[in-house]
PDB file of C-alpha atoms in Angstrom:
ATOM      1  CA  MET Y   1       0.000   0.000   0.000  1.00 65.00           C
ATOM      2  CA  SER Y   2       1.435   3.348  -0.983  1.00 78.00           C
ATOM      3  CA  LYS Y   3       1.912   6.237   1.397  1.00 75.00           C
ATOM      4  CA  LYS Y   4      -0.746   8.272  -0.399  1.00 77.00           C
ATOM      5  CA  SER Y   5      -3.320   5.501   0.002  1.00 79.00           C
ATOM      6  CA  ARG Y   6      -2.508   5.140   3.688  1.00 79.00           C
ATOM      7  CA  LEU Y   7      -2.943   8.881   4.229  1.00 79.00           C
ATOM      8  CA  LYS Y   8      -6.279   8.848   2.409  1.00 80.00           C
ATOM      9  CA  LYS Y   9      -7.487   5.952   4.536  1.00 80.00           C
ATOM     10  CA  LYS Y  10      -6.315   7.664   7.727  1.00 81.00           C
ATOM     11  CA  ASN Y  11      -8.044  10.935   6.793  1.00 81.00           C
ATOM     12  CA  LYS Y  12     -11.231   9.045   5.954  1.00 80.00           C
ATOM     13  CA  GLN Y  13     -11.192   7.382   9.369  1.00 81.00           C
ATOM     14  CA  LYS Y  14     -10.684  10.758  11.081  1.00 81.00           C
ATOM     15  CA  LEU Y  15     -13.651  12.232   9.214  1.00 75.00           C
ATOM     16  CA  GLN Y  16     -15.785   9.223  10.111  1.00 79.00           C
ATOM     17  CA  LYS Y  17     -14.935   9.684  13.808  1.00 77.00           C
ATOM     18  CA  ARG Y  18     -15.890  13.368  13.614  1.00 76.00           C
ATOM     19  CA  PHE Y  19     -19.240  12.564  12.020  1.00 73.00           C
ATOM     20  CA  GLU Y  20     -19.931   9.935  14.669  1.00 75.00           C
ATOM     21  CA  GLN Y  21     -19.211  12.485  17.407  1.00 73.00           C
ATOM     22  CA  ILE Y  22     -21.459  15.105  15.817  1.00 73.00           C
ATOM     23  CA  ALA Y  23     -24.436  12.795  15.156  1.00 64.00           C
ATOM     24  CA  PRO Y  24     -24.643  10.145  17.887  1.00 58.00           C
ATOM     25  CA  GLU Y  25     -27.039   7.267  17.302  1.00 54.00           C
ATOM     26  CA  VAL Y  26     -30.301   7.241  19.248  1.00 52.00           C
ATOM     27  CA  ALA Y  27     -31.913   3.880  20.063  1.00 49.00           C
ATOM     28  CA  VAL Y  28     -35.666   3.881  20.684  1.00 50.00           C
ATOM     29  CA  ASP Y  29     -37.453   0.833  22.150  1.00 51.00           C
ATOM     30  CA  ALA Y  30     -41.214   1.171  22.118  1.00 49.00           C
ATOM     31  CA  GLU Y  31     -44.108  -1.238  22.527  1.00 52.00           C
ATOM     32  CA  THR Y  32     -47.028   0.797  21.206  1.00 53.00           C
ATOM     33  CA  PRO Y  33     -47.362   3.469  18.517  1.00 53.00           C
ATOM     34  CA  ASP Y  34     -48.300   6.048  21.182  1.00 53.00           C
ATOM     35  CA  ASP Y  35     -45.005   5.433  22.946  1.00 53.00           C
ATOM     36  CA  VAL Y  36     -43.185   5.882  19.650  1.00 51.00           C
ATOM     37  CA  VAL Y  37     -44.783   9.301  19.082  1.00 51.00           C
ATOM     38  CA  ASP Y  38     -43.985  10.429  22.641  1.00 55.00           C
ATOM     39  CA  ASP Y  39     -40.416   9.182  22.374  1.00 55.00           C
ATOM     40  CA  LYS Y  40     -39.900  10.953  19.043  1.00 55.00           C
ATOM     41  CA  GLN Y  41     -41.179  14.222  20.476  1.00 58.00           C
ATOM     42  CA  SER Y  42     -38.957  13.943  23.529  1.00 57.00           C
ATOM     43  CA  VAL Y  43     -35.980  13.027  21.330  1.00 55.00           C
ATOM     44  CA  GLN Y  44     -36.650  16.032  19.083  1.00 60.00           C
ATOM     45  CA  VAL Y  45     -36.867  18.398  22.051  1.00 54.00           C
ATOM     46  CA  SER Y  46     -33.690  17.006  23.598  1.00 56.00           C
ATOM     47  CA  ASP Y  47     -31.935  17.107  20.207  1.00 58.00           C
ATOM     48  CA  LYS Y  48     -32.780  20.802  19.820  1.00 58.00           C
ATOM     49  CA  LYS Y  49     -31.379  21.572  23.273  1.00 55.00           C
ATOM     50  CA  ALA Y  50     -28.292  19.480  22.564  1.00 54.00           C
ATOM     51  CA  ASP Y  51     -27.813  21.149  19.178  1.00 55.00           C
ATOM     52  CA  ASN Y  52     -27.832  24.618  20.748  1.00 52.00           C
ATOM     53  CA  ALA Y  53     -25.289  23.589  23.364  1.00 50.00           C
ATOM     54  CA  SER Y  54     -23.123  21.530  21.040  1.00 51.00           C
ATOM     55  CA  THR Y  55     -22.880  24.066  18.209  1.00 50.00           C
ATOM     56  CA  GLU Y  56     -20.525  26.134  20.319  1.00 52.00           C
ATOM     57  CA  SER Y  57     -18.447  23.266  21.679  1.00 59.00           C
ATOM     58  CA  ASP Y  58     -18.538  20.753  18.803  1.00 66.00           C
ATOM     59  CA  SER Y  59     -17.614  22.057  15.404  1.00 74.00           C
ATOM     60  CA  ILE Y  60     -16.139  20.746  12.195  1.00 85.00           C
ATOM     61  CA  ILE Y  61     -13.285  23.228  12.623  1.00 82.00           C
ATOM     62  CA  ASP Y  62     -10.917  22.238  15.404  1.00 88.00           C
ATOM     63  CA  ALA Y  63      -9.574  24.711  17.971  1.00 87.00           C
ATOM     64  CA  PRO Y  64      -6.092  25.403  16.484  1.00 87.00           C
ATOM     65  CA  THR Y  65      -7.573  26.034  13.045  1.00 90.00           C
ATOM     66  CA  ARG Y  66     -10.234  28.305  14.516  1.00 90.00           C
ATOM     67  CA  LYS Y  67      -7.516  30.235  16.364  1.00 92.00           C
ATOM     68  CA  ALA Y  68      -5.470  30.637  13.161  1.00 92.00           C
ATOM     69  CA  ILE Y  69      -8.533  31.813  11.248  1.00 93.00           C
ATOM     70  CA  SER Y  70      -9.389  34.409  13.892  1.00 93.00           C
ATOM     71  CA  LYS Y  71      -5.790  35.637  13.864  1.00 95.00           C
ATOM     72  CA  ASP Y  72      -5.914  36.018  10.063  1.00 96.00           C
ATOM     73  CA  VAL Y  73      -9.236  37.866  10.215  1.00 97.00           C
ATOM     74  CA  ARG Y  74      -7.831  40.268  12.824  1.00 97.00           C
ATOM     75  CA  MET Y  75      -4.775  40.883  10.631  1.00 97.00           C
ATOM     76  CA  ILE Y  76      -6.988  41.642   7.615  1.00 98.00           C
ATOM     77  CA  ILE Y  77      -9.117  44.066   9.643  1.00 97.00           C
ATOM     78  CA  PHE Y  78      -6.028  45.867  10.996  1.00 97.00           C
ATOM     79  CA  THR Y  79      -4.608  46.120   7.464  1.00 98.00           C
ATOM     80  CA  LEU Y  80      -7.835  47.612   6.114  1.00 98.00           C
ATOM     81  CA  VAL Y  81      -8.027  50.118   8.979  1.00 98.00           C
ATOM     82  CA  GLY Y  82      -4.375  51.046   8.407  1.00 97.00           C
ATOM     83  CA  LEU Y  83      -4.945  51.597   4.690  1.00 98.00           C
ATOM     84  CA  ALA Y  84      -7.999  53.724   5.401  1.00 97.00           C
ATOM     85  CA  LEU Y  85      -5.978  55.864   7.833  1.00 97.00           C
ATOM     86  CA  VAL Y  86      -3.196  56.312   5.264  1.00 96.00           C
ATOM     87  CA  LEU Y  87      -5.713  57.367   2.598  1.00 96.00           C
ATOM     88  CA  VAL Y  88      -7.349  59.855   4.958  1.00 96.00           C
ATOM     89  CA  ALA Y  89      -3.933  61.247   5.926  1.00 94.00           C
ATOM     90  CA  VAL Y  90      -2.935  61.660   2.263  1.00 92.00           C
ATOM     91  CA  ARG Y  91      -6.229  63.370   1.478  1.00 93.00           C
ATOM     92  CA  ILE Y  92      -5.834  65.796   4.399  1.00 93.00           C
ATOM     93  CA  LEU Y  93      -2.204  66.429   3.442  1.00 91.00           C
ATOM     94  CA  GLU Y  94      -3.336  67.171  -0.118  1.00 90.00           C
ATOM     95  CA  PHE Y  95      -5.798  69.812   1.077  1.00 92.00           C
ATOM     96  CA  LYS Y  96      -3.456  71.462   3.586  1.00 92.00           C
ATOM     97  CA  THR Y  97      -0.195  71.443   1.586  1.00 90.00           C
ATOM     98  CA  ASP Y  98       1.033  70.946  -1.962  1.00 89.00           C
ATOM     99  CA  TYR Y  99       3.390  68.063  -1.176  1.00 90.00           C
ATOM    100  CA  ILE Y 100       1.205  65.478  -2.890  1.00 88.00           C
ATOM    101  CA  SER Y 101       0.922  67.416  -6.154  1.00 88.00           C
ATOM    102  CA  THR Y 102       4.681  68.120  -6.252  1.00 92.00           C
ATOM    103  CA  PHE Y 103       5.351  64.446  -5.520  1.00 90.00           C
ATOM    104  CA  GLY Y 104       3.049  63.520  -8.425  1.00 87.00           C
ATOM    105  CA  ASP Y 105       4.883  65.916 -10.776  1.00 89.00           C
ATOM    106  CA  TRP Y 106       8.244  64.491  -9.659  1.00 92.00           C
ATOM    107  CA  LEU Y 107       7.002  60.922 -10.209  1.00 90.00           C
ATOM    108  CA  TYR Y 108       5.743  61.887 -13.680  1.00 88.00           C
ATOM    109  CA  LYS Y 109       9.152  63.292 -14.641  1.00 88.00           C
ATOM    110  CA  ILE Y 110      11.145  60.385 -13.182  1.00 91.00           C
ATOM    111  CA  THR Y 111       9.104  57.650 -14.869  1.00 91.00           C
ATOM    112  CA  ASN Y 112       9.253  59.510 -18.197  1.00 82.00           C
ATOM    113  CA  ILE Y 113       5.624  58.824 -19.079  1.00 77.00           C
ATOM    114  CA  GLN Y 114       4.812  59.637 -22.702  1.00 75.00           C
ATOM    115  CA  THR Y 115       1.260  60.800 -23.427  1.00 71.00           C
ATOM    116  CA  LEU Y 116      -0.196  61.359 -26.882  1.00 66.00           C
TER     117      LEU Y 116
END
């Protein structure tokens, strides 16, 4: 068996374990149809309560991955805020002084842009 096949099998087993943890099997033993209806209603009510509690604790995304994702999201937000501050500062500097226009003229001369 190749290494790739072993890794696929191992990953498949890990996924199967996760799905078993998320959706545990419920066994219902009933003698009459009325008992079956009552049991189904109680199972549905308990499943809803368990789903609300387990959505926060049990997730497809594990804790280290969730932590890395939150760190990346924070970095993206800080970058966007930083860029917005730089743009606001440049805009204010453009209104107050003529540094931006002289910098643009200098850049135009240095790059030797030819217009028709």
